[in-house]
Backbone as CSV, one residue per row, in Angstrom:
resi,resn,N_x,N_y,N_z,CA_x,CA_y,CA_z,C_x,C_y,C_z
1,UNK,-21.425,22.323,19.103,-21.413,21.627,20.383,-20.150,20.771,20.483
2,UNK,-19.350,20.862,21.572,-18.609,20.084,21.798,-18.728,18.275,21.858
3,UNK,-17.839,17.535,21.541,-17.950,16.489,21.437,-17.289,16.094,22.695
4,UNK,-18.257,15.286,23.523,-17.817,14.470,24.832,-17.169,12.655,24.868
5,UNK,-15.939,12.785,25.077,-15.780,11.602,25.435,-15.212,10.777,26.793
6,UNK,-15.425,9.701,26.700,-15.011,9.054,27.944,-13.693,9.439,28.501
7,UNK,-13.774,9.172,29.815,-12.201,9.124,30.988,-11.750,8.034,30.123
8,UNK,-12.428,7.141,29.684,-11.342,5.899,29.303,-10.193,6.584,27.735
9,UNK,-11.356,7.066,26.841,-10.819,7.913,25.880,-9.913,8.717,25.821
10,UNK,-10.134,9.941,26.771,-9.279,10.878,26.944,-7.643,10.385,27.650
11,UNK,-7.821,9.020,28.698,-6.449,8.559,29.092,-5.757,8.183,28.388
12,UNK,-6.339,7.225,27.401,-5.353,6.872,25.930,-5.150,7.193,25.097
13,UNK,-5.687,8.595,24.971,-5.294,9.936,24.000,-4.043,10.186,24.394
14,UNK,-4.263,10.805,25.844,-3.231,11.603,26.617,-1.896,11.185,26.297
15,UNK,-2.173,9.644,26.999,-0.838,8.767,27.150,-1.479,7.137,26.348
16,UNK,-1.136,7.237,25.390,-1.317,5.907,23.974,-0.685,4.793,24.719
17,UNK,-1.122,3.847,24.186,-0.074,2.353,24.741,0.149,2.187,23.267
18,UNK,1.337,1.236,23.236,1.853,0.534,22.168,2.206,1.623,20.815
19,UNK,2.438,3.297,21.132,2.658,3.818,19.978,3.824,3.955,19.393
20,UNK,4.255,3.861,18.469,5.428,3.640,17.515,5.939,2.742,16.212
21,UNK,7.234,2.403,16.105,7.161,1.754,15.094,7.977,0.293,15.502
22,UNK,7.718,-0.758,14.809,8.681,-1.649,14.881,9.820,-1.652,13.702
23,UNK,10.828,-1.869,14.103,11.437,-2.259,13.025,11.496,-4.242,12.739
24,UNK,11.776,-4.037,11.396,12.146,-5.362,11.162,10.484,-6.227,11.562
25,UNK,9.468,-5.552,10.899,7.977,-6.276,11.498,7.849,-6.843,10.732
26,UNK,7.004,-7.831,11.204,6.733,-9.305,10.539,5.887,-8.898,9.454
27,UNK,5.132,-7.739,9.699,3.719,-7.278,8.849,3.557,-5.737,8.848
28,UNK,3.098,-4.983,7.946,2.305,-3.897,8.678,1.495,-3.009,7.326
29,UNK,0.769,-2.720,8.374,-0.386,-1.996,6.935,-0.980,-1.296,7.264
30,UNK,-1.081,0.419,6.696,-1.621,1.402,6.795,-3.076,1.350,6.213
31,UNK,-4.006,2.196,6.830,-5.818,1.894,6.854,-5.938,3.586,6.859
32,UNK,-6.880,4.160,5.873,-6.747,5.980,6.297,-7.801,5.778,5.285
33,UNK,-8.604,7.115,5.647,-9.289,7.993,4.684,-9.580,9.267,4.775
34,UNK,-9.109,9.866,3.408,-8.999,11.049,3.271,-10.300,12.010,3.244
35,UNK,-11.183,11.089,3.311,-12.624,11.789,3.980,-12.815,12.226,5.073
36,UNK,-12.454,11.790,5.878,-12.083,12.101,7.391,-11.210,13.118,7.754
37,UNK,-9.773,12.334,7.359,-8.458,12.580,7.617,-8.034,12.055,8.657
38,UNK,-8.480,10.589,8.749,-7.575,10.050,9.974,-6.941,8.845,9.323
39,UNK,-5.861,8.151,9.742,-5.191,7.469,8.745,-4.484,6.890,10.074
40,UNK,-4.374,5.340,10.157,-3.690,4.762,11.452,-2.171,3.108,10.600
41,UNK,-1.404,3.112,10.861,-0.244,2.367,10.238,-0.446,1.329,11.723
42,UNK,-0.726,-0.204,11.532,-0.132,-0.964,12.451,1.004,-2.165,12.314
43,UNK,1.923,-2.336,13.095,3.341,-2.833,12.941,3.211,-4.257,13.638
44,UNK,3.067,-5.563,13.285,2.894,-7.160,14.346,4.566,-7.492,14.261
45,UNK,5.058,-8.253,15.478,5.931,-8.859,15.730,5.282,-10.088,16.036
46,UNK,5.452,-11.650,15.721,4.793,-12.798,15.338,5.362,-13.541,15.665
47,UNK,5.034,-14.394,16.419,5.608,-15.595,16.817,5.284,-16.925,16.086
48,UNK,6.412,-16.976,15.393,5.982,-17.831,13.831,5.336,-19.404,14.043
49,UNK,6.549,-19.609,15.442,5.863,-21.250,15.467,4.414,-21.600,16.477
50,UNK,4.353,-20.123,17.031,2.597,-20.044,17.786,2.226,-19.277,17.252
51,UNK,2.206,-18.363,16.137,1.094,-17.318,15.029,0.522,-16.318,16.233
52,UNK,1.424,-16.649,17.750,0.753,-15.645,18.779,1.648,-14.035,18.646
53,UNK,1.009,-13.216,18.845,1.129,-11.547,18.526,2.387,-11.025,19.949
54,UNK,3.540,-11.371,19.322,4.120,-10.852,20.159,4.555,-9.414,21.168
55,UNK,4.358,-8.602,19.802,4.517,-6.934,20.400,3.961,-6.537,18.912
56,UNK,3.238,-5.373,19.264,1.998,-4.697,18.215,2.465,-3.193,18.451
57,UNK,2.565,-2.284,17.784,2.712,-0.530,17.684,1.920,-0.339,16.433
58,UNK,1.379,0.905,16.309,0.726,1.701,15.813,1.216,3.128,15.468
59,UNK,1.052,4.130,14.549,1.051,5.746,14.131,0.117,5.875,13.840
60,UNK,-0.415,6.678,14.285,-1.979,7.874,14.549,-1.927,9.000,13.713
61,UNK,-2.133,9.011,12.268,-2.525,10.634,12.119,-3.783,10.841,12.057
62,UNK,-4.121,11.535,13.046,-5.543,11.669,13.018,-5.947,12.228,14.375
63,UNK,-7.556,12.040,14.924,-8.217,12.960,16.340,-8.104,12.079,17.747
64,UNK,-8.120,12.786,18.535,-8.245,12.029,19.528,-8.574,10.489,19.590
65,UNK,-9.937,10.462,18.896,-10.812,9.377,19.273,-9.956,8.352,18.159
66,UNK,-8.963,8.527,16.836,-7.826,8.275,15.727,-7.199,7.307,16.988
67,UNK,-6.563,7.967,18.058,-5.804,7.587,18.908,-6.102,6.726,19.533
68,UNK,-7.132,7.057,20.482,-7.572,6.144,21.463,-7.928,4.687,20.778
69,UNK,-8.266,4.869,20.027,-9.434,3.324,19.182,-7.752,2.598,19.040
70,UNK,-6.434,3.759,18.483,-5.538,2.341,17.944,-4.432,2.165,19.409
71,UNK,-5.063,2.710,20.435,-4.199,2.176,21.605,-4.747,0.699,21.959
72,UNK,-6.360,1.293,22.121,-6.926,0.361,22.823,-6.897,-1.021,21.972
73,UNK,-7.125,-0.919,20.728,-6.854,-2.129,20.049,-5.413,-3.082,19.755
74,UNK,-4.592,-1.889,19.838,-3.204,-3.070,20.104,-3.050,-3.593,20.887
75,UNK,-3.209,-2.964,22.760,-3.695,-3.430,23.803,-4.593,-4.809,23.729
76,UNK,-5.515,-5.025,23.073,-6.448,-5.993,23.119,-5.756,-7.474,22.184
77,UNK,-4.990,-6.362,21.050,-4.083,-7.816,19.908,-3.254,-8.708,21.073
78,UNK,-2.052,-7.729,21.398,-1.113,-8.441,22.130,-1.477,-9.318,22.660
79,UNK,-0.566,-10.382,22.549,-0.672,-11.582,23.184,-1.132,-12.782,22.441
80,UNK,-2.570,-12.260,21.769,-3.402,-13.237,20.985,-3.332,-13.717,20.254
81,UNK,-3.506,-15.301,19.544,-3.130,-15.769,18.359,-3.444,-14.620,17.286
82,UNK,-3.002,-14.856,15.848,-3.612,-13.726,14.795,-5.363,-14.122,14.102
83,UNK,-5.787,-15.484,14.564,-7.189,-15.727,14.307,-7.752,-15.124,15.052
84,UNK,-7.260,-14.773,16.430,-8.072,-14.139,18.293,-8.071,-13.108,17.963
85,UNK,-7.344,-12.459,17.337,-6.888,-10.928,17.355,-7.304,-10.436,15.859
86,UNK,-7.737,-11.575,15.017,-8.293,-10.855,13.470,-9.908,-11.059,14.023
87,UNK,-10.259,-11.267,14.530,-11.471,-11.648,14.952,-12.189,-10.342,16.032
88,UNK,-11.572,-10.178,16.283,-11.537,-8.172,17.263,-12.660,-7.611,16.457
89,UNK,-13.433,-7.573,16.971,-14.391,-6.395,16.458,-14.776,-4.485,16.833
90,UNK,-14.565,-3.822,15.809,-14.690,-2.090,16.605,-15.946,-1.931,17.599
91,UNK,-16.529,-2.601,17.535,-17.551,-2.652,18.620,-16.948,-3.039,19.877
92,UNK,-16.691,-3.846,19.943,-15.412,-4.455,21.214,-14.326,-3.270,21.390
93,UNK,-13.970,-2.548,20.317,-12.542,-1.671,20.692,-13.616,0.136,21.655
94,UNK,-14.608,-0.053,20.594,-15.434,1.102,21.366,-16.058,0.917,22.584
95,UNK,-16.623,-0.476,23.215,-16.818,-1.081,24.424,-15.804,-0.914,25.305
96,UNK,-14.589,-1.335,24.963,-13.410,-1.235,25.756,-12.761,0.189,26.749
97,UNK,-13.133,1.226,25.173,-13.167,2.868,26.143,-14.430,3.208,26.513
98,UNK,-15.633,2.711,26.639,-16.348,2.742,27.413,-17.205,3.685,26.347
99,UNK,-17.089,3.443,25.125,-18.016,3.877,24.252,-17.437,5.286,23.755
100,UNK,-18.134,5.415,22.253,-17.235,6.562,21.351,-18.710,7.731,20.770
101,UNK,-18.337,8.467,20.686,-19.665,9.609,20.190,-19.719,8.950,18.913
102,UNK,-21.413,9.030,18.321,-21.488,8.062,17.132,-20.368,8.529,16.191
103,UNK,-20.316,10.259,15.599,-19.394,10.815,14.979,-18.201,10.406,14.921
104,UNK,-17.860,9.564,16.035,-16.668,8.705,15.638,-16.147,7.466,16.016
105,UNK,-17.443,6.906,15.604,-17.257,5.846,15.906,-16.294,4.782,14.447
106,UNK,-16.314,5.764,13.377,-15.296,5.322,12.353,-14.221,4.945,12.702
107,UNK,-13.515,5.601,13.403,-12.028,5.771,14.160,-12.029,4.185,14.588
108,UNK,-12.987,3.190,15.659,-13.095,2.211,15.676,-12.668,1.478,14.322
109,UNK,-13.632,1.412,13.435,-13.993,0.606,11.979,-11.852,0.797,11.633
110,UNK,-11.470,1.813,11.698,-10.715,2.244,10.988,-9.358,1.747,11.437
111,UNK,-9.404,1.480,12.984,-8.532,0.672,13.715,-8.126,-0.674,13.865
112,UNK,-9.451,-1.119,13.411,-9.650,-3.014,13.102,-9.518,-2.938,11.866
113,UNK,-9.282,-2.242,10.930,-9.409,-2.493,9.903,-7.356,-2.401,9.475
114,UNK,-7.053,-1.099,9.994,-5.389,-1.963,10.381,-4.830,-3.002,11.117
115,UNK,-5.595,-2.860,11.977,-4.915,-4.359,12.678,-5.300,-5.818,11.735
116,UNK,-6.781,-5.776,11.120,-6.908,-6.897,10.155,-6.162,-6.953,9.143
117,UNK,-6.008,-5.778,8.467,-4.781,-5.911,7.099,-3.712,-5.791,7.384
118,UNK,-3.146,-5.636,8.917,-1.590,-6.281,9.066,-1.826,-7.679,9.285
119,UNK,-2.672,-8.297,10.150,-2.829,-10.064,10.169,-2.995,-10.676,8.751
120,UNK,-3.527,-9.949,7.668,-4.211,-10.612,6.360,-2.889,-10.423,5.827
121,UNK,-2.068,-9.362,5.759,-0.688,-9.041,4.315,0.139,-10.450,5.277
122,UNK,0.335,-10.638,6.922,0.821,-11.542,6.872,0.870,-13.053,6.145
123,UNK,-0.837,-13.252,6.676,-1.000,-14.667,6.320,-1.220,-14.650,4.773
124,UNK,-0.887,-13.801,3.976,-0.692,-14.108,2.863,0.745,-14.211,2.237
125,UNK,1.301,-13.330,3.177,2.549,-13.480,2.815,3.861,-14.376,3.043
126,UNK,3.400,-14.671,4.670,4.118,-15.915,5.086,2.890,-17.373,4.666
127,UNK,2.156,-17.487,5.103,1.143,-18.758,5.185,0.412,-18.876,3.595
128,UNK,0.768,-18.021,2.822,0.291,-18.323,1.505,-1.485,-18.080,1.329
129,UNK,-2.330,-17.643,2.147,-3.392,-17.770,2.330,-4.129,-16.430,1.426
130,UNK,-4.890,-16.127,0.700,-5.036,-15.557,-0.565,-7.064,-14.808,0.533
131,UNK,-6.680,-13.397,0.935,-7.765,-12.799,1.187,-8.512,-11.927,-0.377
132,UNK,-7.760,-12.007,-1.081,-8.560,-11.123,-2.482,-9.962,-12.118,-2.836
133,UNK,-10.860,-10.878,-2.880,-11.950,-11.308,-2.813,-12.731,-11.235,-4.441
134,UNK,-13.724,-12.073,-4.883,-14.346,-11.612,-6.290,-14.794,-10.724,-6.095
135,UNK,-15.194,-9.527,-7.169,-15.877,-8.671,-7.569,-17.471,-9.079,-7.767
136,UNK,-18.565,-8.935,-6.596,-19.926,-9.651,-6.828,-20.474,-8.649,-5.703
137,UNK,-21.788,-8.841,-5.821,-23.082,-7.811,-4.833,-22.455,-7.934,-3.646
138,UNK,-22.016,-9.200,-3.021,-21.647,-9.559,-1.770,-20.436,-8.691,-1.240
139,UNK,-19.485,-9.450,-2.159,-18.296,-8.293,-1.631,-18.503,-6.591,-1.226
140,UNK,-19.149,-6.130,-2.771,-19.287,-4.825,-2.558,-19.992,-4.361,-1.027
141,UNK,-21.391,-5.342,-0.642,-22.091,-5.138,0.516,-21.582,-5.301,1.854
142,UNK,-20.371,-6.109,1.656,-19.497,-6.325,3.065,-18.957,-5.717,3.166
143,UNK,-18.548,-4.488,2.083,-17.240,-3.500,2.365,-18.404,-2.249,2.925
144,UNK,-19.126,-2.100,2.299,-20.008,-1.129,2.667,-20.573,-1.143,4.009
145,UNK,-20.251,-2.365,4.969,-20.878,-2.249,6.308,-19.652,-1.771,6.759
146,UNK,-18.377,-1.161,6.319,-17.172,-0.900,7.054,-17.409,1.459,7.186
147,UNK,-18.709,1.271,6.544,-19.460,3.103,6.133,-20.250,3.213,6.724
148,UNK,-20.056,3.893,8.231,-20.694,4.257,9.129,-21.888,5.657,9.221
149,UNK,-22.730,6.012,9.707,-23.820,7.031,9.395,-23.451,7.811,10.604
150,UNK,-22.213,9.032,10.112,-22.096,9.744,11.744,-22.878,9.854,13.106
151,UNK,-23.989,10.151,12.282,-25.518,10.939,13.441,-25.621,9.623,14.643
152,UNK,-25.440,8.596,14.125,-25.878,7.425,15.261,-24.522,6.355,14.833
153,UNK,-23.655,6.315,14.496,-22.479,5.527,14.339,-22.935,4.116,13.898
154,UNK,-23.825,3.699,13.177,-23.970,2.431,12.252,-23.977,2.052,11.040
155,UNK,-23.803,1.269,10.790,-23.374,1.267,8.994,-24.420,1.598,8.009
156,UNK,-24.009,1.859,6.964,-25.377,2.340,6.319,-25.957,1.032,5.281
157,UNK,-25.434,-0.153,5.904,-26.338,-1.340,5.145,-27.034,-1.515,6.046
158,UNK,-27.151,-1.786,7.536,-27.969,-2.035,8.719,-28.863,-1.324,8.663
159,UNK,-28.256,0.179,8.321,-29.346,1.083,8.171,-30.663,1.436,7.251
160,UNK,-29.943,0.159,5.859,-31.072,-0.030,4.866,-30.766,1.790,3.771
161,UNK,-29.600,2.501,4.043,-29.661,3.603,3.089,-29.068,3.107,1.591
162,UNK,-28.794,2.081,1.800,-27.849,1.349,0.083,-29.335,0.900,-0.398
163,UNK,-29.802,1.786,-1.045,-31.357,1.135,-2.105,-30.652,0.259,-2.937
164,UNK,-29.268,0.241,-4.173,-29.121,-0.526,-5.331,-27.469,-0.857,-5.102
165,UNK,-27.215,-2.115,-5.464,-25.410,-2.170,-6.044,-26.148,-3.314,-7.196
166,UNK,-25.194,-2.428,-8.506,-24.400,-2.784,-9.521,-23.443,-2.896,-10.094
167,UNK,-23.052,-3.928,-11.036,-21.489,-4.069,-11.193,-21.617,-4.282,-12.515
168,UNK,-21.266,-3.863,-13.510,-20.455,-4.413,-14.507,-19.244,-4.357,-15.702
169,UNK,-18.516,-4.782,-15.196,-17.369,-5.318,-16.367,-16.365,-4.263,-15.705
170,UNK,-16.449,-4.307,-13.559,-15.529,-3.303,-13.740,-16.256,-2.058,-12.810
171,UNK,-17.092,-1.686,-13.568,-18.147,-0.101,-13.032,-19.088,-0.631,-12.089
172,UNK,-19.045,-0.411,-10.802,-19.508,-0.470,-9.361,-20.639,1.144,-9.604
173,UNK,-21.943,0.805,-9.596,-22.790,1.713,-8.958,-23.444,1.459,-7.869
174,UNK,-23.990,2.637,-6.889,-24.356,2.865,-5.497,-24.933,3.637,-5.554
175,UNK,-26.479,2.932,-5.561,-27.535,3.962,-4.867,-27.825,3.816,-3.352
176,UNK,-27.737,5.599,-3.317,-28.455,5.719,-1.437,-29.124,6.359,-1.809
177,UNK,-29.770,6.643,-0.077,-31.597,7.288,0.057,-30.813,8.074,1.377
178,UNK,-30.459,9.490,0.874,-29.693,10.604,2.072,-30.304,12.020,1.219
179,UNK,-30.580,12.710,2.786,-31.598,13.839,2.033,-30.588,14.573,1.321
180,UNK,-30.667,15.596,0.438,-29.714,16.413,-0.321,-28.778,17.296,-0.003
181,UNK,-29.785,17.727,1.496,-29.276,18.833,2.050,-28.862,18.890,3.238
182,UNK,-28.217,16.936,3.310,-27.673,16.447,4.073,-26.020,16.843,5.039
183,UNK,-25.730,17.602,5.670,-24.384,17.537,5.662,-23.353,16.976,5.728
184,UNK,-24.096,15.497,6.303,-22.817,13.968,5.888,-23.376,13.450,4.822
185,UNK,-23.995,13.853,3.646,-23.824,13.284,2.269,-22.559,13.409,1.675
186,UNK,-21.768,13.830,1.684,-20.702,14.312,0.625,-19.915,13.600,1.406
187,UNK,-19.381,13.596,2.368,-18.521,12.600,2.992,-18.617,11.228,2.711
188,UNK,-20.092,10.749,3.411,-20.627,9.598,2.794,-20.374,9.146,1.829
189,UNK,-20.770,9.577,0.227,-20.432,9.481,-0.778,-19.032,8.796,-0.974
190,UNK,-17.787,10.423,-0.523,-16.418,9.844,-0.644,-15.967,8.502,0.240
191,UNK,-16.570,8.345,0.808,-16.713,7.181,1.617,-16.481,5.257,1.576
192,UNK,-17.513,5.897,0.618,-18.219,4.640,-0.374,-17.195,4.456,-1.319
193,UNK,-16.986,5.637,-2.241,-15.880,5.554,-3.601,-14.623,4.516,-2.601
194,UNK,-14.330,5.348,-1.881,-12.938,4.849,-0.696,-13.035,3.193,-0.706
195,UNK,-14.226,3.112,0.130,-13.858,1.402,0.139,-14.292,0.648,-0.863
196,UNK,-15.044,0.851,-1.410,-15.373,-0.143,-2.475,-14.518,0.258,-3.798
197,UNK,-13.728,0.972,-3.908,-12.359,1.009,-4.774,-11.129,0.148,-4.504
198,UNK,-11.481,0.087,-2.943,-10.062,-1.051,-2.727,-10.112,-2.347,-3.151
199,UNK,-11.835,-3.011,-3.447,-11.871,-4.105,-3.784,-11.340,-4.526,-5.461
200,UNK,-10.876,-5.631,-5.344,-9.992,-5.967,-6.245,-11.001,-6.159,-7.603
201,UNK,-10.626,-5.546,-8.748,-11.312,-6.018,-10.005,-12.256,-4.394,-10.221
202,UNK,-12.054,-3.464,-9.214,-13.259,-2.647,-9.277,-12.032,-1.332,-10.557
203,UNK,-12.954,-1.068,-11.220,-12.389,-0.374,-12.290,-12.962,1.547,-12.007
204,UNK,-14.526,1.397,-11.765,-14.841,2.400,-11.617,-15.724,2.160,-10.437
205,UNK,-15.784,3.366,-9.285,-17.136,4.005,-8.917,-18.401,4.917,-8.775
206,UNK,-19.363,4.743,-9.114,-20.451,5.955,-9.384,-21.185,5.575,-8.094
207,UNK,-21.625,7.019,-7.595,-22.450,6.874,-6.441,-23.514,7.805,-6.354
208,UNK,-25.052,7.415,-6.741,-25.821,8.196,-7.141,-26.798,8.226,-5.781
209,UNK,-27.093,9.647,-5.329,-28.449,10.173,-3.971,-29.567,9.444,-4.810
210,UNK,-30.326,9.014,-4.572,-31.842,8.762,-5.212,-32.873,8.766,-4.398
């Protein structure tokens, strides 16, 4: 079955706002996963003595909906201090095109999640401000609401499918409750490894169906 999306979607597919590169950017930080295969780079120009978002661009490799989520969200940065604009939620960027098929509603997650780690490499890099997080249940569980459940586009902690997280000395395990003969299990899975590998201190991930 074909996947339907909005007039708002399909216009900022067509024709993107804000796509390209900056040179000489204050910040910028690529967000992708190779589970997918969509992968989005965003570029801030900063207005140092107002921290307000002067001009924002983006690169899209990835689907339509890849596209649309990182138009509409640079669209929404510009202008805004980097607290207004780290504060953006993919719910807000999928509201904005007038809503995304759950199947991709990642593309959202995946768009705020560059625009937040170009505001974060800044303020750590100019403002000294230190986002590395400990290695604890918490962390692991906050990264895991960034692992969406295609069929209905919500995370799979809301969803209650994370039965167990363990950690020790390093080795991150993850139990879910996904039938076997699931066809977004295996994605899922790589999913999980994906983000909860980026967190700092994590040595290994195991991710066991139960």
């Amino acid at each position: 079955m074909a996947i339907k999306y909005t007039a708002k979607v399909i216009e900022h597919f067509k024709s993107p706002h804000n796509i390209g590169v900056i040179e000489n950017a204050d910040a910028c930080a690529t967000e992708g996963s190779p589970a997918c295969g969509d992968e989005i780079t965003v570029y801030l120009k900063i207005d140092k003595a107002t921290d307000r978002i002067e001009d924002v661009k983006f690169q899209s490799y990835g689907c339509a909906s890849n596209i649309a989520t990182g138009s509409i969200i640079t669209d929404l940065a510009k202008g805004k201090t980097i607290d207004d604009a780290e504060a953006i939620t993919w719910k807000q960027a999928a509201d904005e095109l007038g809503g995304l098929p759950p199947v991709k509603m990642h593309c959202s997650v995946l768009a705020v999640d560059g625009l937040r780690s170009a505001i974060r490499k800044y303020k750590k890099e100019v403002k000294g401000i230190d986002y590395d997080s400990t290695l604890d249940v918490k962390t692991v569980t906050e990264e895991l609401k960034h692992v969406l459940w295609p069929p209905v586009g919500v995370d799979i902690i809301t969803l209650k499918m994370v039965k167990y997280i363990g950690i020790d000395q390093g080795a991150v395990r993850v139990e879910v409750s996904i039938g076997s003969d699931d066809k977004f299990l295996d994605p899922t899975i790589d999913e999980i490894v994906e983000h909860v590998s980026k967190i700092r201190g994590v040595k290994s991930v195991n991710v066991e169906n139960v």
